[in-house]
JSON list of C-alpha atoms in Angstrom, two decimals:
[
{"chain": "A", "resi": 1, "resn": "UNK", "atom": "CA", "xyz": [0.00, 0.00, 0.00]},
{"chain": "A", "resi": 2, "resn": "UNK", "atom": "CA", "xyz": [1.24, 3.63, -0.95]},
{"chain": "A", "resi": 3, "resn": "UNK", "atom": "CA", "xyz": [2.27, 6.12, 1.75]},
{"chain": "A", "resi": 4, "resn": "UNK", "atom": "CA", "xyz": [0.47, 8.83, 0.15]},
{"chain": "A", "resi": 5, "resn": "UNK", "atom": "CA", "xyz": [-2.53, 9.59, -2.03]},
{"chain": "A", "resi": 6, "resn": "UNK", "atom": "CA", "xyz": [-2.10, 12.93, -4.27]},
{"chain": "A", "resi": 7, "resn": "UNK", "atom": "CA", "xyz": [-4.95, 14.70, -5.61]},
{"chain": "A", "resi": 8, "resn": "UNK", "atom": "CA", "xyz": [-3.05, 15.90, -9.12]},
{"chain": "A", "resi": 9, "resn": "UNK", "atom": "CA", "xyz": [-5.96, 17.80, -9.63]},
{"chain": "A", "resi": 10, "resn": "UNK", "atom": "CA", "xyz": [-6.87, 21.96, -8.80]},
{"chain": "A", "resi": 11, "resn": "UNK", "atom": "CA", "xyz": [-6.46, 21.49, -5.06]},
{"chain": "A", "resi": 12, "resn": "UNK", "atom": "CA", "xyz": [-2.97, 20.09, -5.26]},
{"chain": "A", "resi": 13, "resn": "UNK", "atom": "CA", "xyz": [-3.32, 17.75, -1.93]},
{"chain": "A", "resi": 14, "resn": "UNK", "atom": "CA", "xyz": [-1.52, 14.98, -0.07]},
{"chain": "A", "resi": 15, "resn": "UNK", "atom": "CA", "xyz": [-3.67, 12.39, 2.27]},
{"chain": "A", "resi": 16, "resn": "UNK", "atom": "CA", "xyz": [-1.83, 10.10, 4.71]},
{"chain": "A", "resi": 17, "resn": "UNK", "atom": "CA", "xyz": [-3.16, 6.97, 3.60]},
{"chain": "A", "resi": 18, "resn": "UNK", "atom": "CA", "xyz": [-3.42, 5.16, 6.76]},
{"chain": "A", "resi": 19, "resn": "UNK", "atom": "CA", "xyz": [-4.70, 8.49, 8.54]},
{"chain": "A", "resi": 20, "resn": "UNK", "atom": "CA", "xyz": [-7.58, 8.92, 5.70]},
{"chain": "A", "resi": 21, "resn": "UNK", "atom": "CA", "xyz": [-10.89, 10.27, 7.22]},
{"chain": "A", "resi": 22, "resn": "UNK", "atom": "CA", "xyz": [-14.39, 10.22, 5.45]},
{"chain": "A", "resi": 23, "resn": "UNK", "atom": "CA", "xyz": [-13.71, 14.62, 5.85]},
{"chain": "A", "resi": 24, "resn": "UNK", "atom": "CA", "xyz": [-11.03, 13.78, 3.32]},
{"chain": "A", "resi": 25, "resn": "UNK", "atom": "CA", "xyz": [-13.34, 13.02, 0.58]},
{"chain": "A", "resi": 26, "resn": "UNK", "atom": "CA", "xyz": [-10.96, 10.46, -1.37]},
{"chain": "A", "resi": 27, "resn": "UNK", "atom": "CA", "xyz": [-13.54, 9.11, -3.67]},
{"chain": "A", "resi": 28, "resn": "UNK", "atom": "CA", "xyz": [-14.33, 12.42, -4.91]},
{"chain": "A", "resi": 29, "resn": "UNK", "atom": "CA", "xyz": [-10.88, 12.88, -6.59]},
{"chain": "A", "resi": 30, "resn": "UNK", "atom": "CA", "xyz": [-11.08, 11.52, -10.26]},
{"chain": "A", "resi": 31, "resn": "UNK", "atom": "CA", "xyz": [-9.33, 8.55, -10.95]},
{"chain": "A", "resi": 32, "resn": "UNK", "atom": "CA", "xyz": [-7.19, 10.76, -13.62]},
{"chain": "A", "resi": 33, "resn": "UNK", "atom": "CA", "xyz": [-6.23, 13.10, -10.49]},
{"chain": "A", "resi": 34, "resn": "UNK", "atom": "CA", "xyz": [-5.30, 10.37, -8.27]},
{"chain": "A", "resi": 35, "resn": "UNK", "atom": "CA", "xyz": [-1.61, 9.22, -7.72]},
{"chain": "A", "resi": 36, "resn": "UNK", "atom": "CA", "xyz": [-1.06, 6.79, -4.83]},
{"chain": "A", "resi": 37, "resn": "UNK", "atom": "CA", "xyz": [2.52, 7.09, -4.17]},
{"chain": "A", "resi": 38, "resn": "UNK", "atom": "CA", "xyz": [5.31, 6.53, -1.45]},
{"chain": "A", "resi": 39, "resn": "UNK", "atom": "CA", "xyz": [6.67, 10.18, -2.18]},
{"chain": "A", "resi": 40, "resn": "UNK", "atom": "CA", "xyz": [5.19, 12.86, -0.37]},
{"chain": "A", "resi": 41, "resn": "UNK", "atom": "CA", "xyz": [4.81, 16.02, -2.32]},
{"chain": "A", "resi": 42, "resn": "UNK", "atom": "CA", "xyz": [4.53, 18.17, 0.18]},
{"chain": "A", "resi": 43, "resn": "UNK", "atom": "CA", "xyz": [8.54, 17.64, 0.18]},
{"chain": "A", "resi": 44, "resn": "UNK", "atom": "CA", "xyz": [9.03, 17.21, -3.02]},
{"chain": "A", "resi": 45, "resn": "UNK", "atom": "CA", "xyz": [6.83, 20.10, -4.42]},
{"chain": "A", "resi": 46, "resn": "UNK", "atom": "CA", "xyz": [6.54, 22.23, -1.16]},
{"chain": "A", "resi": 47, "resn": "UNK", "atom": "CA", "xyz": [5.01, 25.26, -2.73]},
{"chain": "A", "resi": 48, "resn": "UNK", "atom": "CA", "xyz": [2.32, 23.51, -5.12]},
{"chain": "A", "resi": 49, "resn": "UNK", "atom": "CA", "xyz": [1.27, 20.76, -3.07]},
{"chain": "A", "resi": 50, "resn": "UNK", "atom": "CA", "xyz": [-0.71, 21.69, 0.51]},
{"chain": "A", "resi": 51, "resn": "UNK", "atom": "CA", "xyz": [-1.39, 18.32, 3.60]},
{"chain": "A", "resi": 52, "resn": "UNK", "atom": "CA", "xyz": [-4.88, 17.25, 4.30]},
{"chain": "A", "resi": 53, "resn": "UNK", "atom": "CA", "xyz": [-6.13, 19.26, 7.25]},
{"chain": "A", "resi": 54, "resn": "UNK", "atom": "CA", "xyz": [-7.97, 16.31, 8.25]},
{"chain": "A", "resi": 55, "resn": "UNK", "atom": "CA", "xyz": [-5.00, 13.50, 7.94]},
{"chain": "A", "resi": 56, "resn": "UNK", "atom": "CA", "xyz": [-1.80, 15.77, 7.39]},
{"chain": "A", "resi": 57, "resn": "UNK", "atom": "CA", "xyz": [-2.58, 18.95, 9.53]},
{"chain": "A", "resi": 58, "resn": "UNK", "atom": "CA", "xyz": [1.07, 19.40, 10.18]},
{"chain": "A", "resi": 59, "resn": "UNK", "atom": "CA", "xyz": [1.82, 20.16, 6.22]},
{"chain": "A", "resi": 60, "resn": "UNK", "atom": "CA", "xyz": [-1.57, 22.07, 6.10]},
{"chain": "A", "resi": 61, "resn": "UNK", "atom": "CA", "xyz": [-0.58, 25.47, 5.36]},
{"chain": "A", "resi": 62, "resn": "UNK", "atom": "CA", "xyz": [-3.82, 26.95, 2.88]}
]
């Protein structure tokens, strides 16, 4: 299982997997704007991609 899911999409946001709430809305991101990954974005891309404030508060920063 992937560390991270990426929403590729407009909102430009990393979920926790294992830390995933129902707030997060994951099946709302289209398939075409999902990336499950092991690399989190919000370190490789730190100003484009924004944390969850539901499951990645501490990289929440919008």
């Amino acid at each position: 299982m992937a560390k991270f899911i990426v929403n590729t999409g407009p909102n430009k946001e990393v979920h926790r997997t294992i830390y995933t709430l129902d707030a997060c809305r994951i099946n709302e991101i289209a398939s075409g704007n999902r990336l499950d990954t092991d690399t989190d974005y919000t370190v490789l891309y730190p100003t484009i991609y924004d944390g969850c404030k539901y499951c990645y508060s501490e990289k929440h920063r919008k």
